[in-house]
Short mmCIF file of N, CA and C in Angstrom, two decimals:
data_model
loop_
_atom_site.label_atom_id
_atom_site.label_comp_id
_atom_site.label_asym_id
_atom_site.label_seq_id
_atom_site.Cartn_x
_atom_site.Cartn_y
_atom_site.Cartn_z
N MET A 1 32.65 -13.41 7.31
CA MET A 1 33.31 -11.40 7.08
C MET A 1 32.19 -10.41 7.38
N THR A 2 32.33 -9.87 8.13
CA THR A 2 31.74 -8.46 8.72
C THR A 2 31.72 -7.12 7.78
N ASN A 3 32.60 -6.94 7.65
CA ASN A 3 32.94 -5.71 6.40
C ASN A 3 32.69 -6.11 4.92
N ARG A 4 31.30 -5.91 5.18
CA ARG A 4 30.65 -6.23 3.73
C ARG A 4 28.95 -5.82 3.70
N ILE A 5 28.35 -5.33 2.46
CA ILE A 5 27.26 -5.08 2.38
C ILE A 5 26.50 -6.61 1.94
N ALA A 6 25.52 -7.05 2.68
CA ALA A 6 25.20 -8.30 2.59
C ALA A 6 23.58 -8.15 1.41
N ASN A 7 22.83 -7.32 1.82
CA ASN A 7 22.09 -6.83 0.97
C ASN A 7 21.56 -5.27 0.45
N ILE A 8 21.55 -5.07 -0.60
CA ILE A 8 21.48 -3.57 -1.50
C ILE A 8 19.79 -3.37 -2.11
N ARG A 9 19.50 -2.58 -2.17
CA ARG A 9 18.27 -1.78 -2.47
C ARG A 9 18.23 -0.48 -2.90
N ILE A 10 17.62 -0.09 -4.48
CA ILE A 10 17.68 0.99 -4.92
C ILE A 10 16.68 1.40 -5.09
N ASP A 11 16.24 3.08 -4.53
CA ASP A 11 14.71 3.45 -4.50
C ASP A 11 15.03 4.08 -5.93
N ASP A 12 14.75 3.53 -7.12
CA ASP A 12 14.22 3.82 -8.04
C ASP A 12 12.38 4.53 -8.27
N ALA A 13 11.73 4.69 -7.55
CA ALA A 13 10.63 4.94 -7.61
C ALA A 13 10.28 6.01 -8.53
N ASN A 14 11.46 6.98 -8.60
CA ASN A 14 10.83 8.17 -9.17
C ASN A 14 11.54 8.48 -10.55
N LEU A 15 12.35 7.25 -11.46
CA LEU A 15 13.14 6.95 -12.59
C LEU A 15 12.40 6.67 -13.38
N PRO A 16 12.61 6.83 -14.27
CA PRO A 16 11.81 6.51 -15.87
C PRO A 16 11.92 4.66 -15.61
N THR A 17 11.46 3.82 -16.42
CA THR A 17 11.18 2.75 -16.80
C THR A 17 12.74 2.42 -17.48
N PRO A 18 14.04 2.24 -16.54
CA PRO A 18 15.29 1.52 -17.75
C PRO A 18 15.23 0.82 -19.07
N THR A 19 16.08 0.97 -19.60
CA THR A 19 16.00 0.10 -21.16
C THR A 19 16.45 -1.00 -20.67
N PRO A 20 16.80 -2.21 -21.48
CA PRO A 20 16.99 -3.43 -21.28
C PRO A 20 18.51 -3.28 -21.02
N GLU A 21 19.01 -2.72 -21.29
CA GLU A 21 20.48 -2.82 -21.42
C GLU A 21 20.86 -1.84 -19.97
N ILE A 22 19.75 -0.92 -19.65
CA ILE A 22 20.42 -0.39 -17.96
C ILE A 22 20.15 -1.13 -17.01
N GLU A 23 18.76 -2.30 -17.25
CA GLU A 23 18.16 -3.02 -16.45
C GLU A 23 19.62 -3.96 -15.78
N GLN A 24 20.40 -4.66 -17.40
CA GLN A 24 21.36 -5.27 -17.24
C GLN A 24 22.30 -5.06 -16.18
N GLU A 25 22.73 -4.00 -16.57
CA GLU A 25 24.20 -2.84 -16.10
C GLU A 25 23.69 -3.18 -14.30
N ARG A 26 22.22 -2.81 -14.21
CA ARG A 26 21.93 -2.87 -12.78
C ARG A 26 22.30 -4.30 -12.40
N ALA A 27 21.52 -5.16 -12.65
CA ALA A 27 21.51 -6.54 -11.95
C ALA A 27 23.10 -7.26 -12.01
N VAL A 28 23.82 -6.67 -13.44
CA VAL A 28 25.51 -7.20 -13.20
C VAL A 28 25.91 -6.85 -11.70
N ALA A 29 25.52 -5.16 -11.65
CA ALA A 29 26.36 -4.49 -10.29
C ALA A 29 26.18 -5.03 -9.18
N ILE A 30 24.52 -5.37 -8.84
CA ILE A 30 24.13 -6.04 -7.64
C ILE A 30 24.66 -7.21 -7.68
N PHE A 31 24.53 -8.44 -8.36
CA PHE A 31 24.94 -9.42 -8.01
C PHE A 31 26.56 -9.48 -8.00
N ASP A 32 27.48 -8.77 -8.88
CA ASP A 32 28.40 -8.87 -8.56
C ASP A 32 29.13 -8.11 -7.07
N LEU A 33 28.34 -6.85 -6.41
CA LEU A 33 28.68 -6.30 -5.51
C LEU A 33 27.99 -7.36 -4.00
N LEU A 34 27.38 -8.07 -4.53
CA LEU A 34 26.62 -8.85 -3.68
C LEU A 34 27.98 -10.19 -3.29
N GLU A 35 28.08 -10.77 -4.20
CA GLU A 35 29.13 -11.46 -4.53
C GLU A 35 30.53 -11.68 -3.89
N ALA A 36 30.82 -9.92 -3.67
CA ALA A 36 32.20 -9.86 -3.67
C ALA A 36 32.51 -8.27 -3.39
N ASN A 37 32.52 -7.79 -2.39
CA ASN A 37 32.82 -6.53 -1.65
C ASN A 37 33.64 -5.88 -0.38
N SER A 38 33.81 -5.22 -0.11
CA SER A 38 34.31 -4.45 1.05
C SER A 38 33.58 -3.33 1.38
N PHE A 39 33.18 -3.46 2.48
CA PHE A 39 32.54 -2.16 3.07
C PHE A 39 32.75 -2.07 4.77
N ALA A 40 33.39 -0.90 5.06
CA ALA A 40 33.37 -0.77 6.56
C ALA A 40 33.04 1.06 6.91
N LEU A 41 32.35 0.98 7.83
CA LEU A 41 31.74 2.02 7.99
C LEU A 41 33.43 2.71 8.97
N ALA A 42 33.32 4.52 8.92
CA ALA A 42 34.67 4.79 9.29
C ALA A 42 34.48 5.09 10.71
N ALA A 43 33.63 5.30 10.99
CA ALA A 43 33.52 5.93 12.65
C ALA A 43 34.00 4.54 13.82
N GLU A 44 34.32 5.24 14.82
CA GLU A 44 34.55 4.30 15.70
C GLU A 44 33.58 3.45 16.49
N ASP A 45 32.27 4.14 16.77
CA ASP A 45 31.84 3.91 16.98
C ASP A 45 30.39 2.78 16.34
N ALA A 46 30.92 3.31 14.97
CA ALA A 46 29.95 2.87 14.20
C ALA A 46 29.54 0.71 14.17
N PRO A 47 28.35 0.45 13.99
CA PRO A 47 28.13 -0.66 14.23
C PRO A 47 28.75 -1.71 13.05
N ALA A 48 28.97 -3.22 13.85
CA ALA A 48 29.92 -4.00 12.53
C ALA A 48 28.71 -4.22 11.85
N GLY A 49 29.29 -4.58 10.33
CA GLY A 49 28.28 -5.31 9.36
C GLY A 49 28.17 -6.82 9.55
N PRO A 50 27.67 -7.51 8.72
CA PRO A 50 27.35 -6.80 7.29
C PRO A 50 26.34 -5.99 7.18
N TYR A 51 26.04 -5.08 6.01
CA TYR A 51 25.18 -4.22 5.50
C TYR A 51 24.37 -4.26 4.52
N ASP A 52 23.11 -3.69 5.32
CA ASP A 52 21.90 -3.67 4.22
C ASP A 52 22.25 -2.32 3.45
N LEU A 53 21.87 -1.77 2.57
CA LEU A 53 22.39 -0.79 1.75
C LEU A 53 21.51 -0.44 1.26
N ALA A 54 20.68 1.10 1.24
CA ALA A 54 19.45 1.31 0.46
C ALA A 54 20.59 2.78 -0.27
N LEU A 55 20.30 3.14 -1.26
CA LEU A 55 21.08 4.05 -2.52
C LEU A 55 19.49 4.61 -2.73
N ALA A 56 19.68 6.15 -2.57
CA ALA A 56 18.56 6.90 -3.70
C ALA A 56 19.41 8.09 -3.89
N ILE A 57 18.15 9.03 -4.49
CA ILE A 57 18.65 10.19 -4.51
C ILE A 57 17.58 11.15 -4.50
N ARG A 58 17.65 11.79 -3.30
CA ARG A 58 16.59 12.63 -2.11
C ARG A 58 17.33 14.36 -2.28
N GLU A 59 16.22 15.08 -2.98
CA GLU A 59 16.68 16.67 -2.94
C GLU A 59 17.87 16.84 -3.48
N ARG A 60 17.88 16.13 -5.03
CA ARG A 60 19.59 16.15 -5.72
C ARG A 60 20.66 15.35 -4.18
N ARG A 61 20.51 14.84 -3.51
CA ARG A 61 21.70 14.32 -3.29
C ARG A 61 21.50 13.17 -3.00
N LEU A 62 22.75 12.08 -3.04
CA LEU A 62 22.90 10.44 -3.46
C LEU A 62 23.02 10.77 -1.80
N VAL A 63 22.42 9.19 -1.15
CA VAL A 63 21.72 8.64 -0.11
C VAL A 63 22.33 7.07 -0.24
N PHE A 64 23.02 7.06 1.00
CA PHE A 64 23.14 5.94 1.10
C PHE A 64 23.05 5.74 2.70
N ALA A 65 21.91 4.91 2.86
CA ALA A 65 21.03 4.44 3.95
C ALA A 65 21.38 2.80 4.42
N LEU A 66 22.30 3.40 5.80
CA LEU A 66 22.63 1.46 6.11
C LEU A 66 22.08 1.11 6.97
N ALA A 67 22.09 -0.47 7.43
CA ALA A 67 21.39 -0.62 8.54
C ALA A 67 22.18 -1.65 9.24
N ALA A 68 22.05 -2.32 10.18
CA ALA A 68 23.10 -3.24 10.58
C ALA A 68 22.31 -4.06 11.76
N GLY A 69 22.44 -5.60 11.63
CA GLY A 69 22.17 -6.07 12.87
C GLY A 69 20.47 -5.74 13.02
N ASP A 70 19.94 -4.92 13.82
CA ASP A 70 18.96 -4.95 14.13
C ASP A 70 18.01 -2.98 13.76
N GLY A 71 19.01 -2.40 13.53
CA GLY A 71 18.78 -1.15 13.69
C GLY A 71 19.67 -0.46 12.11
N ALA A 72 19.52 0.93 12.38
CA ALA A 72 20.19 1.57 11.57
C ALA A 72 21.65 2.04 12.08
N ALA A 73 22.58 2.10 10.88
CA ALA A 73 23.78 1.82 10.78
C ALA A 73 24.56 3.22 11.09
N GLY A 74 23.36 4.07 9.95
CA GLY A 74 24.00 5.54 9.46
C GLY A 74 23.45 6.01 8.28
N GLU A 75 23.65 7.04 7.49
CA GLU A 75 23.43 7.62 6.59
C GLU A 75 24.16 8.61 6.16
N PHE A 76 24.81 8.34 4.74
CA PHE A 76 25.30 9.78 4.29
C PHE A 76 24.83 10.24 3.09
N HIS A 77 24.63 11.73 3.07
CA HIS A 77 24.09 12.37 1.72
C HIS A 77 25.38 13.00 1.11
N LEU A 78 25.43 12.55 0.19
CA LEU A 78 26.66 12.92 -0.85
C LEU A 78 26.09 14.29 -2.06
N ALA A 79 27.08 14.95 -2.27
CA ALA A 79 26.68 16.37 -2.67
C ALA A 79 26.42 15.60 -4.50
N LEU A 80 25.91 15.43 -5.39
CA LEU A 80 25.59 15.06 -6.65
C LEU A 80 27.00 15.63 -7.76
N GLY A 81 27.06 17.08 -7.55
CA GLY A 81 27.97 17.57 -8.58
C GLY A 81 29.03 16.90 -8.89
N PRO A 82 29.71 16.00 -7.92
CA PRO A 82 30.97 15.97 -8.44
C PRO A 82 31.19 14.08 -9.31
N PHE A 83 29.90 14.51 -9.34
CA PHE A 83 29.36 12.45 -9.96
C PHE A 83 29.20 13.20 -11.62
N ARG A 84 28.48 14.31 -12.03
CA ARG A 84 27.37 14.80 -12.77
C ARG A 84 28.11 14.40 -14.12
N GLN A 85 29.55 15.03 -13.99
CA GLN A 85 30.49 14.76 -15.58
C GLN A 85 31.17 13.14 -15.95
N VAL A 86 31.11 12.63 -14.90
CA VAL A 86 31.25 10.98 -14.90
C VAL A 86 30.66 10.60 -15.50
N VAL A 87 29.30 10.54 -14.65
CA VAL A 87 28.11 10.06 -15.10
C VAL A 87 27.58 10.11 -16.43
N LYS A 88 28.00 11.38 -16.63
CA LYS A 88 27.78 11.95 -18.23
C LYS A 88 28.15 11.04 -19.37
N ASP A 89 29.97 11.12 -19.36
CA ASP A 89 30.68 10.64 -19.83
C ASP A 89 30.37 8.97 -19.66
N TYR A 90 30.21 8.47 -19.09
CA TYR A 90 30.02 6.93 -18.73
C TYR A 90 28.47 6.87 -19.31
N TRP A 91 27.49 7.61 -19.32
CA TRP A 91 26.15 6.94 -19.91
C TRP A 91 26.30 7.07 -21.42
N GLN A 92 27.42 7.95 -21.78
CA GLN A 92 27.72 8.44 -23.66
C GLN A 92 28.46 7.23 -24.21
N ILE A 93 29.43 6.78 -23.21
CA ILE A 93 30.11 5.47 -23.98
C ILE A 93 29.64 4.66 -23.29
N CYS A 94 28.54 4.35 -22.88
CA CYS A 94 27.85 2.77 -22.62
C CYS A 94 26.90 2.88 -23.72
N GLU A 95 26.64 4.23 -24.36
CA GLU A 95 25.32 3.96 -25.52
C GLU A 95 26.44 3.89 -26.47
N ALA A 96 27.43 4.04 -26.67
CA ALA A 96 28.12 3.72 -27.68
C ALA A 96 28.45 2.22 -27.63
N TYR A 97 29.20 2.17 -26.70
CA TYR A 97 29.36 0.25 -26.36
C TYR A 97 28.35 -0.56 -27.23
N PHE A 98 26.83 -0.20 -26.52
CA PHE A 98 25.85 -0.64 -26.34
C PHE A 98 25.39 -0.79 -28.52
N ASP A 99 25.32 0.27 -28.93
CA ASP A 99 25.45 0.24 -30.27
C ASP A 99 26.49 -0.74 -30.94
N ALA A 100 27.57 -0.87 -30.76
CA ALA A 100 29.26 -1.30 -30.96
C ALA A 100 28.60 -2.93 -31.33
N VAL A 101 27.91 -3.12 -30.29
CA VAL A 101 27.76 -5.01 -30.05
C VAL A 101 27.45 -5.26 -31.21
N LYS A 102 26.08 -4.40 -31.52
CA LYS A 102 25.45 -4.36 -32.51
C LYS A 102 26.22 -4.79 -34.18
N LYS A 103 26.72 -4.20 -34.32
CA LYS A 103 27.38 -4.03 -35.47
C LYS A 103 28.54 -3.57 -36.03
N LEU A 104 29.74 -3.60 -35.16
CA LEU A 104 30.90 -3.19 -35.19
C LEU A 104 31.87 -4.44 -34.64
N PRO A 105 33.06 -4.69 -35.59
CA PRO A 105 33.84 -5.66 -35.35
C PRO A 105 34.47 -5.62 -33.84
N PRO A 106 34.64 -7.16 -33.32
CA PRO A 106 35.25 -7.18 -31.85
C PRO A 106 36.68 -5.91 -31.73
N SER A 107 37.10 -6.00 -32.71
CA SER A 107 38.81 -5.18 -32.39
C SER A 107 37.84 -3.58 -32.02
N GLN A 108 36.55 -2.82 -32.56
CA GLN A 108 36.44 -1.37 -32.39
C GLN A 108 35.46 -1.52 -31.06
N ILE A 109 35.07 -3.02 -30.83
CA ILE A 109 33.76 -2.80 -29.66
C ILE A 109 35.04 -3.18 -28.55
N GLU A 110 35.70 -3.97 -28.93
CA GLU A 110 37.40 -4.01 -27.63
C GLU A 110 37.77 -2.20 -26.70
N ALA A 111 37.99 -1.61 -28.11
CA ALA A 111 38.17 -0.31 -27.82
C ALA A 111 37.29 0.70 -27.13
N ILE A 112 36.12 0.71 -27.65
CA ILE A 112 35.22 0.96 -26.76
C ILE A 112 35.26 1.18 -25.50
N ASP A 113 35.48 -0.35 -24.94
CA ASP A 113 35.01 -1.19 -23.70
C ASP A 113 36.15 -0.80 -22.84
N MET A 114 37.26 -0.64 -23.74
CA MET A 114 38.53 -0.28 -23.02
C MET A 114 38.37 1.45 -22.27
N ALA A 115 37.80 2.35 -22.91
CA ALA A 115 37.79 3.83 -23.02
C ALA A 115 36.21 3.49 -21.77
N ARG A 116 35.22 2.90 -21.75
CA ARG A 116 34.02 3.18 -20.82
C ARG A 116 34.83 2.18 -19.33
N ARG A 117 35.91 1.41 -19.21
CA ARG A 117 36.40 1.09 -18.04
C ARG A 117 37.32 1.59 -17.81
N GLY A 118 37.94 3.12 -18.14
CA GLY A 118 38.55 4.07 -18.27
C GLY A 118 37.61 4.98 -17.28
N ILE A 119 36.60 5.38 -17.66
CA ILE A 119 35.61 6.18 -17.42
C ILE A 119 34.94 5.42 -15.87
N HIS A 120 34.65 4.30 -15.62
CA HIS A 120 34.02 3.77 -14.95
C HIS A 120 35.32 3.42 -13.78
N ASP A 121 36.36 3.29 -13.69
CA ASP A 121 37.29 3.79 -12.91
C ASP A 121 37.53 5.26 -12.42
N GLU A 122 37.53 5.99 -13.39
CA GLU A 122 37.48 7.33 -12.82
C GLU A 122 36.26 7.48 -11.73
N GLY A 123 34.90 7.33 -12.31
CA GLY A 123 34.07 7.17 -11.53
C GLY A 123 34.13 6.72 -10.04
N ALA A 124 34.54 5.76 -9.73
CA ALA A 124 35.04 4.64 -8.80
C ALA A 124 35.66 5.68 -8.05
N ARG A 125 36.94 6.01 -8.46
CA ARG A 125 37.45 6.66 -7.51
C ARG A 125 37.24 7.82 -7.14
N VAL A 126 36.11 8.87 -7.55
CA VAL A 126 35.76 9.58 -7.26
C VAL A 126 34.96 9.11 -6.22
N LEU A 127 33.86 8.59 -6.39
CA LEU A 127 33.11 7.89 -5.21
C LEU A 127 33.92 7.43 -3.94
N GLN A 128 35.07 7.14 -3.95
CA GLN A 128 36.22 7.00 -3.16
C GLN A 128 36.25 8.09 -2.38
N GLU A 129 36.80 8.74 -2.88
CA GLU A 129 36.89 10.66 -2.38
C GLU A 129 35.88 10.68 -1.53
N ARG A 130 34.64 10.94 -2.36
CA ARG A 130 33.24 11.37 -1.51
C ARG A 130 33.42 10.67 0.07
N LEU A 131 33.42 9.11 0.03
CA LEU A 131 33.62 8.09 1.08
C LEU A 131 34.02 8.44 2.23
N GLU A 132 35.48 9.12 1.92
CA GLU A 132 36.27 9.32 2.32
C GLU A 132 35.65 10.07 4.10
N GLY A 133 35.78 9.02 5.25
CA GLY A 133 35.80 9.76 6.64
C GLY A 133 34.33 9.43 6.67
N LYS A 134 33.60 8.19 5.87
CA LYS A 134 32.68 7.72 5.97
C LYS A 134 32.27 6.26 6.38
N ALA A 135 33.18 5.88 4.77
CA ALA A 135 33.21 4.41 5.03
C ALA A 135 34.45 3.93 3.47
N GLU A 136 34.76 2.74 4.13
CA GLU A 136 36.31 2.02 3.74
C GLU A 136 35.44 1.37 2.38
N ILE A 137 35.64 1.43 1.13
CA ILE A 137 35.41 0.34 0.62
C ILE A 137 36.58 0.14 -0.53
N ASP A 138 36.80 -0.97 -1.07
CA ASP A 138 38.35 -1.25 -1.83
C ASP A 138 37.36 -0.65 -3.67
N LYS A 139 38.43 -0.84 -4.50
CA LYS A 139 38.33 -0.50 -5.86
C LYS A 139 37.02 -1.10 -6.48
N ASP A 140 36.98 -2.51 -6.21
CA ASP A 140 35.81 -3.11 -7.27
C ASP A 140 34.36 -2.93 -6.49
N THR A 141 34.67 -2.77 -5.32
CA THR A 141 33.18 -2.42 -4.80
C THR A 141 32.80 -1.10 -5.16
N ALA A 142 33.62 -0.25 -5.28
CA ALA A 142 33.62 1.43 -5.88
C ALA A 142 33.13 1.36 -7.15
N ARG A 143 33.94 0.68 -7.97
CA ARG A 143 33.31 0.30 -9.09
C ARG A 143 32.06 -0.68 -9.06
N ARG A 144 31.43 -1.02 -8.63
CA ARG A 144 30.31 -1.66 -8.54
C ARG A 144 28.79 -0.67 -8.04
N LEU A 145 28.65 0.10 -7.14
CA LEU A 145 28.75 1.15 -6.75
C LEU A 145 28.34 2.36 -7.41
N PHE A 146 29.48 2.27 -8.44
CA PHE A 146 29.74 4.00 -9.11
C PHE A 146 28.31 3.28 -10.23
N THR A 147 28.33 2.19 -10.84
CA THR A 147 27.62 1.41 -11.47
C THR A 147 26.13 1.89 -11.51
N LEU A 148 25.54 1.52 -9.90
CA LEU A 148 25.00 2.13 -9.24
C LEU A 148 24.13 3.30 -9.36
N ILE A 149 25.04 4.10 -9.13
CA ILE A 149 24.87 4.89 -8.80
C ILE A 149 24.84 5.80 -10.57
N CYS A 150 25.05 5.71 -11.74
CA CYS A 150 24.76 6.02 -12.69
C CYS A 150 23.50 5.25 -13.22
N VAL A 151 22.99 3.88 -12.78
CA VAL A 151 21.71 3.85 -12.60
C VAL A 151 20.44 4.77 -12.07
N LEU A 152 20.86 5.11 -11.00
CA LEU A 152 20.22 6.29 -10.33
C LEU A 152 19.92 7.25 -11.13
N HIS A 153 20.90 8.00 -11.84
CA HIS A 153 21.13 9.46 -12.74
C HIS A 153 20.33 9.29 -14.15
N PHE A 154 20.33 7.94 -14.29
CA PHE A 154 19.28 7.36 -15.49
C PHE A 154 18.26 8.30 -15.99
N GLY A 155 18.10 9.33 -16.72
CA GLY A 155 16.73 10.36 -16.71
C GLY A 155 16.47 11.42 -16.28
N LYS A 156 17.73 11.97 -15.23
CA LYS A 156 17.47 12.88 -14.16
C LYS A 156 18.21 14.30 -15.45
#
């Protein structure tokens, strides 16, 4: 299948050392993303995939740098503003979830996890909107990429 991301790299050179929980979120998102995703560039003259994706934050913008085959396939720069509140909400609920797993009963953990999934879905929706006209992605791919965007925001 050509409409997919085959490799992903996160430019985390300027980020603080992640906590074990954040590192786990990142590892799971990358694993799940590479196992199954749907990603296609929207431009008619765009090269076909599969794509190598490098995600970074540069000059306060989210950067998607893509390569396909032998060369660059495109680069998009997205404003971070539309993501700020949902990323903040996501990390707050994740902290509550990480704490809950250590000491609360399953019913309370499940309630927090449902809220976390709702915020995650909102972040995925925002990402799909921001990529409109640039790339077409399905909901599961958007969710996994949103997790990686959150990892890039860690410590910002």
